[in-house]
Short mmCIF file of C-alpha atoms in Angstrom, two decimals:
data_model
loop_
_atom_site.label_atom_id
_atom_site.label_comp_id
_atom_site.label_asym_id
_atom_site.label_seq_id
_atom_site.Cartn_x
_atom_site.Cartn_y
_atom_site.Cartn_z
CA MET A 1 8.70 -43.57 1.47
CA ILE A 2 10.96 -42.87 -1.34
CA HIS A 3 9.13 -45.32 -3.45
CA THR A 4 5.64 -44.17 -2.58
CA LEU A 5 6.56 -40.40 -3.58
CA ALA A 6 8.11 -41.54 -6.44
CA ILE A 7 5.02 -43.65 -7.49
CA ILE A 8 2.70 -40.39 -6.61
CA ALA A 9 5.11 -38.15 -8.79
CA VAL A 10 4.71 -40.63 -11.81
CA SER A 11 0.61 -40.61 -11.55
CA LEU A 12 0.98 -37.01 -11.01
CA SER A 13 2.32 -36.50 -13.78
CA SER A 14 0.47 -38.79 -16.27
CA PHE A 15 -2.64 -37.09 -14.50
CA PHE A 16 -1.37 -34.12 -15.56
CA VAL A 17 -0.26 -34.75 -19.16
CA ASP A 18 -4.02 -36.15 -20.04
CA ALA A 19 -5.66 -33.02 -18.41
CA TYR A 20 -7.61 -30.09 -20.19
CA GLY A 21 -5.23 -26.72 -20.32
CA SER A 22 -1.95 -26.33 -18.92
CA GLY A 23 -2.63 -26.94 -15.31
CA CYS A 24 -0.81 -23.46 -14.40
CA LEU A 25 -2.14 -22.67 -10.80
CA ALA A 26 -2.77 -18.65 -9.81
CA THR A 27 -1.78 -17.30 -6.55
CA TYR A 28 -3.43 -14.48 -4.55
CA SER A 29 -2.02 -12.32 -2.10
CA ARG A 30 -3.33 -9.81 0.25
CA GLN A 31 -0.12 -9.46 2.16
CA LYS A 32 2.44 -6.50 1.13
CA TYR A 33 5.53 -8.44 0.56
CA TRP A 34 7.61 -5.70 -0.53
CA ARG A 35 7.35 -4.39 2.51
CA ASP A 36 10.08 -5.03 5.21
CA GLY A 37 12.17 -6.94 3.13
CA ASP A 38 9.67 -10.22 3.33
CA ARG A 39 11.17 -12.49 0.53
CA SER A 40 8.67 -15.85 1.43
CA LEU A 41 6.51 -15.16 -1.79
CA ILE A 42 9.19 -14.99 -3.90
CA GLU A 43 11.11 -17.97 -2.36
CA PHE A 44 7.92 -20.16 -2.47
CA PHE A 45 7.75 -19.90 -6.14
CA LYS A 46 11.37 -21.01 -6.09
CA THR A 47 10.34 -24.41 -4.19
CA GLU A 48 9.63 -27.83 -6.06
CA GLU A 49 5.53 -27.22 -4.76
CA GLY A 50 5.69 -23.75 -6.08
CA LYS A 51 6.40 -24.44 -9.51
CA GLN A 52 3.08 -25.36 -10.44
CA SER A 53 2.43 -21.95 -9.98
CA LYS A 54 5.43 -20.54 -11.82
CA CYS A 55 3.25 -20.19 -15.17
CA GLY A 56 0.02 -18.52 -13.17
CA ASP A 57 -1.46 -15.34 -12.98
CA VAL A 58 -0.27 -13.50 -9.69
CA HIS A 59 -2.50 -11.26 -8.05
CA LEU A 60 -0.85 -8.49 -5.49
CA ALA A 61 -3.11 -6.36 -3.36
CA VAL A 62 -2.07 -3.08 -3.44
CA ALA A 63 -4.38 -0.63 -2.49
CA ASP A 64 -7.98 -0.25 -0.78
CA ALA A 65 -10.11 2.84 -0.33
CA SER A 66 -8.56 3.47 3.06
CA ARG A 67 -5.64 5.51 1.20
CA GLU A 68 -7.08 6.58 -1.51
CA GLY A 69 -5.24 8.23 -4.25
CA GLN A 70 -1.86 6.85 -2.52
CA LEU A 71 0.80 4.18 -3.44
CA PRO A 72 3.11 4.75 -0.36
CA ASP A 73 5.38 1.72 -1.08
CA ARG A 74 5.57 2.62 -4.96
CA ASN A 75 9.36 2.39 -5.47
CA GLU A 76 9.50 -1.08 -3.12
CA LEU A 77 6.46 -2.50 -5.21
CA ILE A 78 8.22 -1.63 -8.27
CA GLN A 79 11.96 -3.48 -7.05
CA PHE A 80 9.55 -6.30 -5.80
CA VAL A 81 7.65 -6.89 -9.18
CA LYS A 82 11.46 -6.76 -10.84
CA ASP A 83 12.81 -9.21 -8.62
CA PHE A 84 9.92 -11.87 -8.79
CA ARG A 85 10.14 -11.94 -12.50
CA GLU A 86 14.06 -12.12 -12.70
CA GLN A 87 14.12 -14.65 -9.94
CA THR A 88 11.04 -17.18 -10.25
CA GLY A 89 10.86 -17.83 -13.69
CA ASN A 90 6.99 -16.72 -13.51
CA ASN A 91 5.49 -15.84 -16.66
CA GLY A 92 1.61 -15.31 -15.81
CA THR A 93 0.08 -12.27 -15.71
CA ILE A 94 0.82 -9.80 -12.43
CA PHE A 95 -2.02 -8.18 -11.29
CA PHE A 96 -2.44 -5.13 -9.07
CA THR A 97 -5.22 -5.66 -7.01
CA TYR A 98 -7.83 -3.04 -5.39
CA VAL A 99 -9.40 -4.84 -2.20
CA GLY A 100 -12.75 -3.21 -1.38
CA GLY A 101 -14.57 -3.05 2.21
CA ALA A 102 -12.49 -0.17 3.76
CA SER A 103 -14.32 3.06 4.11
CA PRO A 104 -13.40 5.69 1.34
CA SER A 105 -12.29 8.98 2.65
CA ARG A 106 -14.42 10.73 0.23
CA GLY A 107 -17.37 9.36 -2.12
CA THR A 108 -18.04 6.26 -2.24
CA GLU A 109 -16.36 2.71 -2.94
CA ALA A 110 -17.21 3.00 -6.79
CA VAL A 111 -15.38 6.30 -6.99
CA TRP A 112 -12.19 5.32 -5.51
CA ALA A 113 -12.28 1.90 -7.54
CA ALA A 114 -12.65 4.16 -10.70
CA ASP A 115 -9.52 6.38 -9.56
CA PHE A 116 -7.44 3.29 -9.50
CA VAL A 117 -7.40 2.90 -12.92
CA PRO A 118 -5.15 6.00 -13.29
CA MET A 119 -3.13 4.91 -10.06
CA VAL A 120 -1.94 2.15 -11.85
CA GLU A 121 -1.17 3.85 -14.93
CA LEU A 122 0.66 6.48 -13.21
CA PHE A 123 2.61 5.12 -10.81
CA LEU A 124 3.11 1.33 -12.37
CA LEU A 125 2.61 0.72 -15.90
CA TYR A 126 5.11 2.88 -17.17
CA ASP A 127 7.69 1.13 -14.66
CA LEU A 128 6.99 -2.46 -15.54
CA ALA A 129 4.73 -2.94 -18.50
CA SER A 130 7.05 -2.80 -21.28
CA GLU A 131 9.92 -5.03 -19.67
CA TYR A 132 8.32 -7.01 -16.60
CA GLY A 133 4.90 -7.45 -18.07
CA PRO A 134 2.13 -8.77 -18.90
CA VAL A 135 0.66 -6.78 -16.04
CA GLY A 136 -2.76 -5.70 -15.18
CA MET A 137 -5.26 -4.18 -12.75
CA SER A 138 -7.57 -6.69 -10.74
CA PHE A 139 -10.73 -5.43 -8.33
CA ASP A 140 -11.90 -7.51 -5.81
CA ALA A 141 -14.77 -5.19 -5.05
CA GLU A 142 -18.91 -5.37 -4.64
CA LEU A 143 -19.98 -2.78 -7.05
CA ASP A 144 -23.05 -2.71 -8.63
CA LYS A 145 -23.26 -1.97 -12.89
CA ALA A 146 -23.25 2.01 -12.68
CA GLY A 147 -19.95 1.57 -10.38
CA TRP A 148 -18.16 -1.01 -12.78
CA SER A 149 -19.35 1.44 -16.04
CA LYS A 150 -17.26 3.91 -14.17
CA VAL A 151 -14.00 1.52 -14.07
CA PHE A 152 -14.24 0.45 -17.31
CA ASP A 153 -14.83 3.83 -19.04
CA LEU A 154 -11.60 5.07 -17.47
CA VAL A 155 -10.12 1.35 -18.54
CA ALA A 156 -11.06 2.49 -21.96
CA ASP A 157 -9.50 6.14 -21.70
CA SER A 158 -6.42 4.57 -20.10
CA ARG A 159 -5.91 2.30 -23.19
CA GLN A 160 -6.75 4.89 -25.70
CA TYR A 161 -4.43 7.05 -24.43
CA LEU A 162 -1.40 4.72 -23.96
CA ALA A 163 -2.07 3.15 -27.73
CA ARG A 164 -1.73 6.48 -29.36
CA ASN A 165 1.23 7.21 -27.14
CA TYR A 166 2.78 4.35 -25.99
CA PRO A 167 1.77 1.60 -27.93
CA ASP A 168 4.36 -0.70 -26.10
CA ILE A 169 2.46 -0.63 -22.81
CA THR A 170 -0.27 -2.55 -22.24
CA PHE A 171 -2.61 -4.13 -19.45
CA GLU A 172 -4.91 -6.50 -18.49
CA VAL A 173 -7.98 -6.17 -16.28
CA ASP A 174 -9.56 -9.03 -13.96
CA VAL A 175 -12.62 -9.03 -11.45
CA ARG A 176 -13.18 -11.09 -8.67
CA LEU A 177 -16.52 -12.56 -8.74
CA ASP A 178 -18.41 -15.01 -6.12
CA HIS A 179 -20.03 -17.94 -8.29
CA SER A 180 -23.52 -17.55 -6.78
CA LEU A 181 -23.70 -13.75 -7.05
CA ASP A 182 -26.95 -12.21 -7.19
CA ASP A 183 -26.47 -9.19 -9.38
CA LYS A 184 -26.80 -10.15 -13.22
CA GLU A 185 -26.93 -6.52 -14.52
CA ALA A 186 -23.12 -6.28 -12.49
CA VAL A 187 -21.88 -9.60 -13.65
CA ASP A 188 -23.37 -8.70 -17.63
CA GLU A 189 -21.44 -5.19 -16.85
CA ILE A 190 -18.27 -7.24 -16.36
CA MET A 191 -18.18 -10.10 -18.41
CA ARG A 192 -18.42 -8.09 -21.21
CA LYS A 193 -15.69 -5.19 -20.32
CA ALA A 194 -12.93 -7.37 -18.41
CA ASP A 195 -10.19 -9.46 -19.74
CA ARG A 196 -10.37 -12.06 -16.90
CA VAL A 197 -12.83 -12.83 -14.02
CA SER A 198 -11.37 -14.59 -10.97
CA VAL A 199 -14.42 -17.00 -9.75
CA THR A 200 -14.03 -18.08 -6.47
CA THR A 201 -15.97 -21.45 -5.11
CA PHE A 202 -15.65 -22.85 -1.58
CA ALA A 203 -15.56 -26.90 -1.90
CA SER A 204 -13.24 -29.51 -0.77
CA ASP A 205 -13.89 -32.07 -3.70
CA ARG A 206 -14.38 -32.13 -7.63
CA PHE A 207 -17.98 -33.05 -7.62
CA GLY A 208 -18.83 -29.97 -5.08
CA LEU A 209 -16.51 -27.31 -7.36
CA VAL A 210 -18.70 -28.81 -10.52
CA GLU A 211 -21.73 -28.00 -9.17
CA MET A 212 -20.52 -24.46 -8.32
CA TYR A 213 -19.14 -24.24 -11.99
CA ARG A 214 -22.34 -25.07 -12.72
CA THR A 215 -23.83 -22.05 -10.72
CA PHE A 216 -21.83 -19.72 -12.16
CA PHE A 217 -22.68 -20.43 -15.82
CA THR A 218 -26.05 -21.16 -15.78
CA ARG A 219 -27.74 -19.22 -12.97
CA THR A 220 -25.09 -16.02 -12.17
CA CYS A 221 -23.94 -15.14 -15.62
CA PRO A 222 -26.47 -14.13 -17.58
CA HIS A 223 -25.57 -14.93 -21.55
CA CYS A 224 -22.89 -17.92 -20.71
CA ASN A 225 -25.04 -20.19 -22.05
CA ASP A 226 -27.11 -19.11 -24.26
CA GLU A 227 -26.63 -18.38 -27.99
CA SER A 228 -24.85 -14.73 -27.45
CA PHE A 229 -22.11 -16.17 -25.31
CA ARG A 230 -19.36 -15.37 -27.77
CA ASP A 231 -20.22 -11.22 -26.96
CA TYR A 232 -18.75 -11.78 -23.54
CA LYS A 233 -15.13 -10.73 -23.35
CA ALA A 234 -13.64 -12.20 -20.11
CA LYS A 235 -12.04 -15.37 -19.57
CA VAL A 236 -12.60 -17.69 -16.30
CA THR A 237 -10.39 -18.49 -13.65
CA PHE A 238 -12.10 -20.85 -11.13
CA VAL A 239 -10.06 -20.09 -7.45
CA ALA A 240 -10.53 -22.45 -4.52
CA THR A 241 -9.37 -21.70 -1.01
CA GLY A 242 -7.08 -23.78 1.52
CA ASP A 243 -7.74 -21.79 4.29
CA CYS A 244 -7.72 -24.21 7.32
CA ASP A 245 -9.92 -22.07 9.47
CA ALA A 246 -12.61 -22.07 6.82
CA PRO A 247 -15.59 -24.80 7.64
CA CYS A 248 -15.42 -28.47 6.79
CA GLY A 249 -16.17 -29.21 3.06
CA THR A 250 -15.19 -25.66 2.02
CA THR A 251 -11.49 -25.99 1.43
CA MET A 252 -8.73 -28.13 0.31
CA CYS A 253 -7.25 -28.35 4.05
CA ASP A 254 -9.52 -30.93 4.51
CA HIS A 255 -7.43 -33.62 3.26
CA TYR A 256 -4.24 -32.42 4.78
CA ALA A 257 -4.32 -35.37 7.32
CA PHE A 258 -5.28 -38.04 4.88
CA VAL A 259 -2.39 -37.49 1.98
CA PRO A 260 1.47 -37.49 1.94
CA SER A 261 1.50 -34.18 0.25
CA ASN A 262 -2.00 -31.99 0.45
CA ILE A 263 -1.22 -29.36 -2.31
CA GLN A 264 -0.87 -32.20 -5.11
CA SER A 265 -4.40 -33.42 -3.69
CA ALA A 266 -5.79 -29.86 -4.13
CA LEU A 267 -4.26 -29.67 -7.58
CA ILE A 268 -5.55 -32.94 -8.56
CA GLN A 269 -9.11 -31.93 -7.28
CA LEU A 270 -9.01 -28.62 -8.93
CA GLN A 271 -7.96 -30.16 -12.31
CA ALA A 272 -10.60 -33.20 -12.17
CA SER A 273 -13.02 -30.54 -11.27
CA ILE A 274 -12.29 -28.78 -14.68
CA ASP A 275 -11.85 -32.06 -16.72
CA ILE A 276 -15.46 -33.27 -15.53
CA ALA A 277 -16.87 -29.76 -15.92
CA ARG A 278 -15.70 -29.70 -19.58
CA GLY A 279 -19.05 -30.43 -21.56
CA THR A 280 -21.06 -31.11 -18.93
CA VAL A 281 -22.16 -28.06 -16.85
CA ILE A 282 -22.50 -25.87 -20.42
CA ALA A 283 -21.86 -26.93 -23.99
CA GLN A 284 -18.25 -27.85 -24.60
CA ASP A 285 -17.45 -25.13 -27.39
CA ARG A 286 -19.03 -22.46 -24.46
CA PHE A 287 -16.81 -24.18 -21.87
CA ASP A 288 -14.03 -23.88 -24.15
CA PHE A 289 -14.61 -20.00 -24.93
CA PHE A 290 -14.26 -19.40 -21.43
CA LEU A 291 -11.63 -21.52 -20.02
CA GLU A 292 -8.77 -21.39 -22.98
CA PRO A 293 -6.35 -24.43 -22.49
CA ASN A 294 -3.55 -22.20 -22.55
CA GLY A 295 -4.60 -19.88 -19.84
CA THR A 296 -4.52 -20.10 -15.87
CA LEU A 297 -8.10 -22.11 -15.58
CA ILE A 298 -7.58 -23.05 -11.44
CA GLY A 299 -6.14 -20.97 -8.66
CA LEU A 300 -5.97 -20.66 -5.13
CA ASP A 301 -7.09 -18.02 -2.96
CA HIS A 302 -5.03 -15.84 -0.69
CA PHE A 303 -2.03 -17.52 -0.07
CA GLU A 304 -1.71 -15.97 3.78
CA GLU A 305 -4.91 -18.39 4.35
CA SER A 306 -3.85 -21.04 1.78
CA ARG A 307 -0.26 -21.61 2.52
CA CYS A 308 -0.55 -24.11 5.67
CA ILE A 309 -1.56 -26.93 2.56
CA TYR A 310 1.65 -27.14 1.44
CA GLY A 311 3.24 -28.09 4.10
CA ASP A 312 5.48 -26.91 7.03
CA GLY A 313 8.58 -28.45 5.19
CA VAL A 314 7.50 -25.77 2.45
CA LEU A 315 7.06 -22.77 5.06
CA ALA A 316 10.39 -23.74 6.89
CA ALA A 317 12.02 -23.36 3.61
CA ILE A 318 10.67 -19.93 2.91
CA GLY A 319 10.62 -18.60 6.23
CA ALA A 320 6.77 -18.38 6.93
CA PRO A 321 5.27 -19.17 9.89
CA LEU A 322 4.38 -23.29 10.31
CA CYS A 323 0.83 -24.28 10.58
CA GLY A 324 0.65 -28.13 10.28
CA ALA A 325 -0.71 -28.69 13.91
CA THR A 326 -3.49 -26.11 12.72
CA ALA A 327 -3.99 -27.73 9.54
CA THR A 328 -3.66 -31.58 10.88
CA GLU A 329 -6.12 -30.81 13.32
CA HIS A 330 -8.51 -29.32 11.21
CA SER A 331 -8.63 -32.25 8.41
CA GLN A 332 -8.98 -34.89 11.25
CA ALA A 333 -11.95 -33.05 12.52
CA CYS A 334 -13.27 -32.86 8.98
CA GLY A 335 -12.73 -36.54 8.57
#
């Protein structure tokens, strides 16, 4: 077994040396780990399996429309971010995420999503951006073009104020998009004004992922594949899932029972999909414009759903619930 694992490690090393990009993996979380002293996410980044994520962006869900204008765990969140930076070695952007779908206490979700911008500035940026950055704000919500325009108008106002008064404080903006979202006006607005988009995909193999990348670049995004592509600002992270409750064919959990380390299988499929897509789904110069080699190009969706594929050994080490039996049952059924 040791000999087999050594061969796998060498093969993976050679694979990623020849691959496009840094291989950094984005991490997305909906659970509020700063509550009740839950250290499992920080401990995960200390494991060997978590090291692939150390250079990637991290998205922390901190608010939704049900708690409009409030960040009740502000002090705990600030300390969590400080501990995270100091203890894990992660140097990606930490995004504070607004999660849509809850019922707003007043107005519409677009109103509260826009209000999230000054809330992050007031409650988090002044304490964290200079010393513990890079940081940013992220939006996991479905808004129309008018709603996104309100958000980006407030982003511009905040950046102008900070540039005049606190030039050392900067932030990035990320928006979550489904690869097949049917709203070209909203997508166009987002691509022009966001710094990054997290594009969700649902496939368990590289070829299925590549077709979803193709859909995004050639159908969903209005001008990603024409001569005006450089008018867009947003860079792209493609996000897959490891959710073992998802249907067969849509999740990296499909591979769990058939490989020594399913997270390595997920990384190989994700990186291979990027290598195949480069220069095939759209022209290479356009692809390289949206997926910069030094950026976070790939990610795994919500850690709470995807963590099973890291294996029960990792989950036990970080104090998280075990789920190997569930993952094995899923992958055997999908095989």
